[in-house]
Coordinates of C-alpha atoms and ligand atoms in Angstrom, one line a residue:
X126 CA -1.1 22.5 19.8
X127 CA -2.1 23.6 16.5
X128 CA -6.0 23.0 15.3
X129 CA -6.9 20.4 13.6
X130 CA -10.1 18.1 12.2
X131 CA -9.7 13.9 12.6
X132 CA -11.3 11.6 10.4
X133 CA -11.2 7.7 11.8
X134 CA -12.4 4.9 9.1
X135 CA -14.2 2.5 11.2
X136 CA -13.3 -1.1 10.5
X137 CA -12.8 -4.2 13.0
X138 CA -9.2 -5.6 12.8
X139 CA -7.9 -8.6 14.3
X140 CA -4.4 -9.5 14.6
X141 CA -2.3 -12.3 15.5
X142 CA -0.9 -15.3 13.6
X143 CA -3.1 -18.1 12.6
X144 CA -6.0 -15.6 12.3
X145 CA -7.6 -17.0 9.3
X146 CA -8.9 -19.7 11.6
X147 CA -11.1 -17.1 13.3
X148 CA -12.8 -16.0 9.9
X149 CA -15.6 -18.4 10.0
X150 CA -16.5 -17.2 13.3
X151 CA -16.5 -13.3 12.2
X152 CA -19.1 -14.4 9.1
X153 CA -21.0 -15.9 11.5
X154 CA -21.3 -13.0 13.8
X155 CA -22.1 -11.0 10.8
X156 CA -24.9 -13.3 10.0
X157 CA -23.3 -13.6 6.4
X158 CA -23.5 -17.7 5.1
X159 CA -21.9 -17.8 1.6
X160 CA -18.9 -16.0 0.4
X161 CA -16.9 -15.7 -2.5
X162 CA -13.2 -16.2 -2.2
X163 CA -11.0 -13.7 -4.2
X164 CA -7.6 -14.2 -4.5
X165 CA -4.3 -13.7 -7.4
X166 CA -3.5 -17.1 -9.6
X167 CA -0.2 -17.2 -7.4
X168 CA -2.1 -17.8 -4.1
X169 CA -4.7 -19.9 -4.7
X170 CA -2.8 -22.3 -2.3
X171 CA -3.5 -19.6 0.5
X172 CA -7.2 -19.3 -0.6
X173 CA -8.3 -22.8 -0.9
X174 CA -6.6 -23.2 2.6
X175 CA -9.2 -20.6 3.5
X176 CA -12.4 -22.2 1.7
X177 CA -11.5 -25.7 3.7
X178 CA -11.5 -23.8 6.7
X179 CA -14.7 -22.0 5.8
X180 CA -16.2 -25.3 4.8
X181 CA -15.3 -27.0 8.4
X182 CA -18.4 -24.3 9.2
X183 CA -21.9 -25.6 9.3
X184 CA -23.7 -22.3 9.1
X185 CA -21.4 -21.4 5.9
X186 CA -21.0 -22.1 2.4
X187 CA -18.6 -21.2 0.4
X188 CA -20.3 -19.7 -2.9
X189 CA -17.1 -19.8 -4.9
X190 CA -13.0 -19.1 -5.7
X191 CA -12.5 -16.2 -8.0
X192 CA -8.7 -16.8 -8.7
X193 CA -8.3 -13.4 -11.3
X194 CA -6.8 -11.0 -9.4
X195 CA -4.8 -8.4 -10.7
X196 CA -2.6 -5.5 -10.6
X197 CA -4.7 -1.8 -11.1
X198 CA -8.3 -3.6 -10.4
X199 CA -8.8 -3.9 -14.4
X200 CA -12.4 -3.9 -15.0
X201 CA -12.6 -6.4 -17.4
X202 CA -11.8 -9.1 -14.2
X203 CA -14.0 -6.9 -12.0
X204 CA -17.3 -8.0 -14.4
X205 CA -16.1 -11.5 -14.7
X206 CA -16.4 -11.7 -10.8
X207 CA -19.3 -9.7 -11.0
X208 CA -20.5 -12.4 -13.1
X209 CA -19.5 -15.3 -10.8
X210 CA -20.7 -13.1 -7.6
X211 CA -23.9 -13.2 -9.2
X212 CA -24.4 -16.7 -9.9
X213 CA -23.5 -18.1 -6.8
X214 CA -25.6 -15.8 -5.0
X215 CA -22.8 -15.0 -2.8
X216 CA -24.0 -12.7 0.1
X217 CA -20.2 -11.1 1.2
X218 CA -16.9 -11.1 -0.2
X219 CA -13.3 -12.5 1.5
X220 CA -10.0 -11.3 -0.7
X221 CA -7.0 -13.0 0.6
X222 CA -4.0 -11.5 -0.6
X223 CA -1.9 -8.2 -1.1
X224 CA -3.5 -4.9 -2.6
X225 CA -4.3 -6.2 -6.2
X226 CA -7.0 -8.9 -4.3
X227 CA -7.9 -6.1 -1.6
X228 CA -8.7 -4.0 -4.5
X229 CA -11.0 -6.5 -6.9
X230 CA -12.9 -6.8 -3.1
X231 CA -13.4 -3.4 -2.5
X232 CA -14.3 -2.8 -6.5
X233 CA -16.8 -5.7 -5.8
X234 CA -18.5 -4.5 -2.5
X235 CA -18.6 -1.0 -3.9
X236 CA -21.2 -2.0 -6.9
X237 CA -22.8 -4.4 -5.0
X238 CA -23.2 -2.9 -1.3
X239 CA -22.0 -6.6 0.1
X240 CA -19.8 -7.3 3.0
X241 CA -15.8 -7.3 2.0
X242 CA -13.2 -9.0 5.0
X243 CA -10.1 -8.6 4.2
X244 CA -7.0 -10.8 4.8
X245 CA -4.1 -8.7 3.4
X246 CA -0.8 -10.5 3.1
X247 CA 1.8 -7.9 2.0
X248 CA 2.4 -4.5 3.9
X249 CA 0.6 -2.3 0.9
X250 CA -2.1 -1.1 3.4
X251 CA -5.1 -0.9 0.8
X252 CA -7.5 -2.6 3.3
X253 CA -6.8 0.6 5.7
X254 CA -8.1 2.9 3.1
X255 CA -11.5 3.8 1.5
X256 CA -9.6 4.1 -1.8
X257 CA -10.1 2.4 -4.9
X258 CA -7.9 2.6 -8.4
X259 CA -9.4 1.0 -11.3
X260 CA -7.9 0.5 -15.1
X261 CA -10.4 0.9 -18.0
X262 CA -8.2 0.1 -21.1
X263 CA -5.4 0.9 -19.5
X264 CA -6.6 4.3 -17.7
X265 CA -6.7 4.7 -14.6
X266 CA -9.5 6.6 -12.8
X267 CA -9.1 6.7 -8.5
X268 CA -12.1 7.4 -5.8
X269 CA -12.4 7.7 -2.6
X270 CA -16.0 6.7 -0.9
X271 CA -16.8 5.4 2.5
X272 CA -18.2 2.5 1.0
X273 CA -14.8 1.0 -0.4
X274 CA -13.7 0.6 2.8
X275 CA -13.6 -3.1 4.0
X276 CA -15.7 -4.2 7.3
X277 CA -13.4 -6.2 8.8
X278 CA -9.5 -6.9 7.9
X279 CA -7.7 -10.2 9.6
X280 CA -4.2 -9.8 9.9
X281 CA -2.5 -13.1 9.9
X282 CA 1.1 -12.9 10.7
X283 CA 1.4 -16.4 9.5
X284 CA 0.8 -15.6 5.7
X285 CA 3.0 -13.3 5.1
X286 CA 5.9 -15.9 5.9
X287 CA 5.3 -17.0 2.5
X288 CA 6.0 -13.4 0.8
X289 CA 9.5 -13.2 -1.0
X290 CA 12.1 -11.5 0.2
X291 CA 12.4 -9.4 -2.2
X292 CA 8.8 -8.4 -2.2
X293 CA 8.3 -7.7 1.5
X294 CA 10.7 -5.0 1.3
X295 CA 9.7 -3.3 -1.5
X296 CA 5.9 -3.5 0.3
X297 CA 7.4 -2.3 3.1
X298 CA 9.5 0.7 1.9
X299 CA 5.8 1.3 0.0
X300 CA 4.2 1.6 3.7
X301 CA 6.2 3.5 5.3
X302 CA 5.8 6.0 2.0
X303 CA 2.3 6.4 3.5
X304 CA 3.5 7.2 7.0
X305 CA 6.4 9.6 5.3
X306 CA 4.0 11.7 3.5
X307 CA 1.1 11.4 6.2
X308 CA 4.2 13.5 8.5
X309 CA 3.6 16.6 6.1
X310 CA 0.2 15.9 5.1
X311 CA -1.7 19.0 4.6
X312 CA -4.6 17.6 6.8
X313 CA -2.1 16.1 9.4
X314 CA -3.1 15.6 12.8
X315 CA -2.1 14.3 16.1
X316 CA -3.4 10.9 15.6
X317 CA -1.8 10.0 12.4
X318 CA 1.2 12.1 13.0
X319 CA 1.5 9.3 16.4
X320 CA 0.9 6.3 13.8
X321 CA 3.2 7.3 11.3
X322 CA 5.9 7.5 13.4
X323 CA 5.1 4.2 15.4
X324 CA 4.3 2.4 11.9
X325 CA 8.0 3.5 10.5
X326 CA 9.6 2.7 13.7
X327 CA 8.3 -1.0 13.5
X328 CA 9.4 -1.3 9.7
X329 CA 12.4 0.4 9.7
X330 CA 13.7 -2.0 12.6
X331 CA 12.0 -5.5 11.2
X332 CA 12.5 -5.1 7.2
X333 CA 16.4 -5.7 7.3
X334 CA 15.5 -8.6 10.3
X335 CA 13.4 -9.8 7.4
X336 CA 16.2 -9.5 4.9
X337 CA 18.7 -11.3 6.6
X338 CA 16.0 -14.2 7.8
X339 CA 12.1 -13.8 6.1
X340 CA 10.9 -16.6 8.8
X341 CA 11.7 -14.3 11.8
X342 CA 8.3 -14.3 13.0
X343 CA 9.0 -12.0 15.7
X344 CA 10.1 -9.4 12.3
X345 CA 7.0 -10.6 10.3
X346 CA 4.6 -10.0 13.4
X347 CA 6.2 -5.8 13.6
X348 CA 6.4 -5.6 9.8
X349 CA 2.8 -6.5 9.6
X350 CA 1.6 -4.1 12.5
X351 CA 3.6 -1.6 11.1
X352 CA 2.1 -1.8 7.7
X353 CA -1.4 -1.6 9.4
X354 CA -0.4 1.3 11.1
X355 CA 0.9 2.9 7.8
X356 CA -2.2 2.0 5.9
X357 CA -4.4 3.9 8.3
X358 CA -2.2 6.7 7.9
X359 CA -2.7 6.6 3.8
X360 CA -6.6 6.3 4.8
X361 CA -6.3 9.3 7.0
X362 CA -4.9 12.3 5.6
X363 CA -3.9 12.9 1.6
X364 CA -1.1 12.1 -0.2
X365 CA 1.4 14.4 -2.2
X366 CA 4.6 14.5 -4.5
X367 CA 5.8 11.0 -3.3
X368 CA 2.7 9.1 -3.9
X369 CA 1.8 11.3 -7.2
X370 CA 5.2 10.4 -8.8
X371 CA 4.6 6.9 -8.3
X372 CA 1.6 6.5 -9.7
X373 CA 2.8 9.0 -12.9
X374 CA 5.4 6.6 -13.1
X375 CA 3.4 3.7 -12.9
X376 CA 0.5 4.8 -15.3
X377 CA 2.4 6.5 -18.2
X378 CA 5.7 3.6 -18.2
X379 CA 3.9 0.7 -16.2
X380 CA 6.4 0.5 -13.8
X381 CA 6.1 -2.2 -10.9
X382 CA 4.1 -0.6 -7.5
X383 CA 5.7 -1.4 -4.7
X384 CA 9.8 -0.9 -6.2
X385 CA 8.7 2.1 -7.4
X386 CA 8.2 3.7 -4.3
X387 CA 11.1 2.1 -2.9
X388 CA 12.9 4.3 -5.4
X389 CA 11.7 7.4 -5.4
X390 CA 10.9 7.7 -1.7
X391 CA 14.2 9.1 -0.5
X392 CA 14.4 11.2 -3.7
X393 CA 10.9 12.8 -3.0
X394 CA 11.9 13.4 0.8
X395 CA 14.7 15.5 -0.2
X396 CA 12.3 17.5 -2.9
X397 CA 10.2 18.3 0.3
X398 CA 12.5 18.0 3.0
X399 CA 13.0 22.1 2.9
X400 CA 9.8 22.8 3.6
X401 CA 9.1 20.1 6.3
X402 CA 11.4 20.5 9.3
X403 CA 9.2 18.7 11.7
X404 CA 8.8 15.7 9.9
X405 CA 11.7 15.3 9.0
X406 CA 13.1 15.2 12.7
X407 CA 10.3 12.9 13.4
X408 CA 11.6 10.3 10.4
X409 CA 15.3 10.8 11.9
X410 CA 14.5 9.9 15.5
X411 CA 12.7 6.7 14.4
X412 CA 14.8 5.4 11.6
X413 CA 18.0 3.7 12.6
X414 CA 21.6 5.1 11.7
X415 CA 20.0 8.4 10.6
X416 CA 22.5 10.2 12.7
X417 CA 19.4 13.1 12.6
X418 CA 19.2 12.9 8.8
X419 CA 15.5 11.5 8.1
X420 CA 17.3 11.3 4.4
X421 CA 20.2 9.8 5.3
X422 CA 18.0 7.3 7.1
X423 CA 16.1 6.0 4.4
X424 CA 19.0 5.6 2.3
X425 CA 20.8 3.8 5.0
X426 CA 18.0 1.3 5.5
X427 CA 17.8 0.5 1.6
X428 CA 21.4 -0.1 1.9
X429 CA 20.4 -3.0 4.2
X430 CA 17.3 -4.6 1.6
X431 CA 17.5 -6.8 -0.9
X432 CA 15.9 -3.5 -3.5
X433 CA 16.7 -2.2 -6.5
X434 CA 17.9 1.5 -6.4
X435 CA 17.5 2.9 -9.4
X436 CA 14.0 3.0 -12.1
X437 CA 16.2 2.2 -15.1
X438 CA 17.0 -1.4 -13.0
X439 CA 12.9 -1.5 -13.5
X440 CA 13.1 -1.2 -16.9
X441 CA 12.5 2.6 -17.7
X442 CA 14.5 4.3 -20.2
X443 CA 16.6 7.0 -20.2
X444 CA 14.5 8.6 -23.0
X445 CA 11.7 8.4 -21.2
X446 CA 12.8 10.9 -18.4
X447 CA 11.1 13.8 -20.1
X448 CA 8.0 11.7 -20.4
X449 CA 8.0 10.9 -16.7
X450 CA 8.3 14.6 -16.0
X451 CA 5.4 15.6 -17.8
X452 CA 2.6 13.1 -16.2
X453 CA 4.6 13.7 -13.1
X454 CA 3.6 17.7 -13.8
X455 CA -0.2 17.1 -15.8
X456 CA -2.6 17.5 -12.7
X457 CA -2.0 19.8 -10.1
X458 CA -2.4 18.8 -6.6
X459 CA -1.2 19.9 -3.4
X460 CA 2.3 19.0 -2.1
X461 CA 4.5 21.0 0.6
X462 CA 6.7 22.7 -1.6
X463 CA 5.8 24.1 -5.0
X464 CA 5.8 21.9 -7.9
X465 CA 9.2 23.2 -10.2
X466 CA 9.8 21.6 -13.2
X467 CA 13.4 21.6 -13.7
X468 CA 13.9 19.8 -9.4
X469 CA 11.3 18.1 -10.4
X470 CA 13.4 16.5 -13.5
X471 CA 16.8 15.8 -11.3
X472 CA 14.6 14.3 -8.8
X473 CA 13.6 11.6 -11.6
X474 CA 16.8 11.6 -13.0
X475 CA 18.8 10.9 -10.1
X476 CA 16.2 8.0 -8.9
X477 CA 16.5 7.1 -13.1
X478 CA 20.0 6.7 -12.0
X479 CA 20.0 4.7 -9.0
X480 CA 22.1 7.6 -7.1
X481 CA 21.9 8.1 -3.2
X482 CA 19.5 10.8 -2.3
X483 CA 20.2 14.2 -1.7
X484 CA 18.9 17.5 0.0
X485 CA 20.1 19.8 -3.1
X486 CA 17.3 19.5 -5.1
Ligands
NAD697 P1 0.0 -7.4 -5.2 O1 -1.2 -7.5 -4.5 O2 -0.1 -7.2 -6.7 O3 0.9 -8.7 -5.0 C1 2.1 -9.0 -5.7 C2 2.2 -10.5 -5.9 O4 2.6 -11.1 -4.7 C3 0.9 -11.2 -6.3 O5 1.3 -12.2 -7.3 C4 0.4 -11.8 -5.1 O6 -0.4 -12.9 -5.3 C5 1.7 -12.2 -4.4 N1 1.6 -12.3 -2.9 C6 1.0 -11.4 -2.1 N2 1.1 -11.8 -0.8 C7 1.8 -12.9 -0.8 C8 2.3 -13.8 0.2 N3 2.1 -13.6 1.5 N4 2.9 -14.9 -0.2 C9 3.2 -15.1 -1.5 N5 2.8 -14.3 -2.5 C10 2.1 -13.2 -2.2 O7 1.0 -6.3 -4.6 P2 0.8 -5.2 -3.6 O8 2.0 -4.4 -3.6 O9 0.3 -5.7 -2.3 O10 -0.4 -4.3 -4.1 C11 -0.2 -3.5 -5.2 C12 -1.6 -3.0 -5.8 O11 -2.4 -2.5 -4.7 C13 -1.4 -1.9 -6.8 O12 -2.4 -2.0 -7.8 C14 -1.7 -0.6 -6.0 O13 -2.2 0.4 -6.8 C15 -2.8 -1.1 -5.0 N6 -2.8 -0.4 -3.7 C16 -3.9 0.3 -3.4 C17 -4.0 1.0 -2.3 C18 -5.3 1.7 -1.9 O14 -5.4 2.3 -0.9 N7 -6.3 1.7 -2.8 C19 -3.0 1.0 -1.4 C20 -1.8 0.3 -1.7 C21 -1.7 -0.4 -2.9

């Protein structure tokens, strides 16, 4: 056994369907009386659900419904619910929705020091993490502080029946990323390194369940514990290539989160896969049809989603290649295999493209 040094981030989880019943009661426990509801303008369905719930309590009421959530935590809605926060006295926070509304909660409890419970409903994994990206007119700045972290995070299998199609596997390809990259992490360890390959296993199985029939609950219930297995890998160990390409991408052409990791992932595995023989027999032996190809795998299981393969189906230009290359290149960080330019620019070009992956680069 090599050495190694574990880091847990300690937060209560509950999981099970019909869960958001049970979030009165954790308040309560919690001696917390009046919280303000955070959710995205396309679930406020989902969160006033949650306030009548809340107000069947007679120890609790609810200070509020902030309905601005939005991609990138933009600052600008973070003071406006600072604003509301503050006039309704509001003693904890409760975001119900995917990462956008984990990350306006976490950007709230951060400057204020109150409670956040979380209720994610898509398989991005923020709640797992003590991670927090902002956007200052249209920059975006990233820290990572024990106090982001949420409390408690209520998994309810039930709420993510709702989540399109389309959308769960792009969230899904966009957890197991974390797991991918937490195989070869340079502070990997036994515990993720068990997690990561559990959390894939349970995706890679239920996303093309999902695709074929998004009711399966049995499929919902093993995409969701995957995706909480994959976000505590993201809040274990650090990222690399995979996750620094995205969010290049994302930051200098404003490409959409979640398909553009669906996109690159495969391409990025095959940058590293050279220098990563023991993850990459730990992706094959969990992802179906690999045939003990971890690559081959993950292109065979986006064969089966209803994804978009290539970043020019998002919208990004061919001309805009070069551009990609240099944010993708501007800050150094650490990654498995050296950082060469010219790879670096087939990699994006071929996931530009839409073409298969391929261990060539
Ligand atoms: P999202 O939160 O932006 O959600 C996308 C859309 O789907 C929204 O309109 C949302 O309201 C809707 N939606 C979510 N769940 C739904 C459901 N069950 N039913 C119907 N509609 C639903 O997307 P995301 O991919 O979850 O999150 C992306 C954001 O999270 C990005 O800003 C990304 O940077 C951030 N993120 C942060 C971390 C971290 O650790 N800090 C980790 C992952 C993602």
């Amino acid at each position: 056994m090599d050495a190694f040094e574990y880091q847990s981030n300690p937060s209560r989880v509950i999981f099970g369907s019909g869960t958001i019943n049970r979030v009165p009661d954790e308040l309560v426990r919690l001696n917390l009386s009046k919280p303000l509801i955070l959710c995205t303008p396309q679930q406020v369905g989902q969160a006033e659900t949650l306030r009548d719930i809340l107000a069947g309590n007679s120890k609790l009421a609810v200070a509020g419904l902030f309905s601005e959530a939005a991609m990138h935590t933009p600052v600008e809605v973070t003071d406006r619910a600072l604003e509301r926060l503050r006039a309704s006295a509001a003693d904890c926070v409760v975001s119900i929705g995917g990462g956008s509304t984990t990350g306006l909660g976490k950007a709230l409890s951060v400057r204020t020091g109150l409670y956040h419970l979380t209720i994610p409903t898509t398989y991005a994994g923020s709640e797992m993490t003590p991670i927090l990206g902002e956007t200052d007119g249209g920059r975006k700045t990233t820290r990572s502080d024990p106090a982001v972290l949420p409390g408690t995070v209520v998994y309810d299998v039930a709420l993510t029946l709702t989540l399109p199609a389309a959308l769960s596997a792009t969230s899904g390809v966009n957890a197991i990323a974390h797991a991918v990259e937490a195989l070869y992490a340079r502070n990997a360890n036994p515990v993720t390194n068990l997690l990561a390959r559990e959390g894939v296993r349970a995706l890679a199985a239920a996303l093309p369940e999902l695709a074929a029939d998004p009711s399966s609950g049995p499929a919902r219930s093993a995409a969701l514990y995957g995706a909480w297995l994959c976000g505590t890998c993201l809040g274990g160990v650090g990222m690399a290539l995979h996750h620094k390409l995205c969010h290049a991408l994302g930051g200098a052409l404003g490409l959409p989160h979640a398909e553009t990791h669906t996109v690159v992932l495969p391409h990025a595995l095959a940058y590293n896969a050279p220098e990563v023989p023991a993850a990459m027999r730990a992706l094959a032996e969990v992802l179906p049809g690999s045939g003990g190809d971890a690559i081959h795998g993950l292109n065979v299981l986006l064969d089966r989603l209803p994804v978009k393969r290539g970043l020019k189906d998002l919208g990004m230009r061919e001309a805009d290649i070069d551009r990609a290359v240099e944010a993708a290149l501007s800050s150094p960080y650490w990654n498995p295999r050296q950082i060469e330019k010219e790879p670096i620019r087939e990699l994006i070009r071929r996931a530009w493209a839409g073409e298969p992956a391929r261990a060539d680069l």
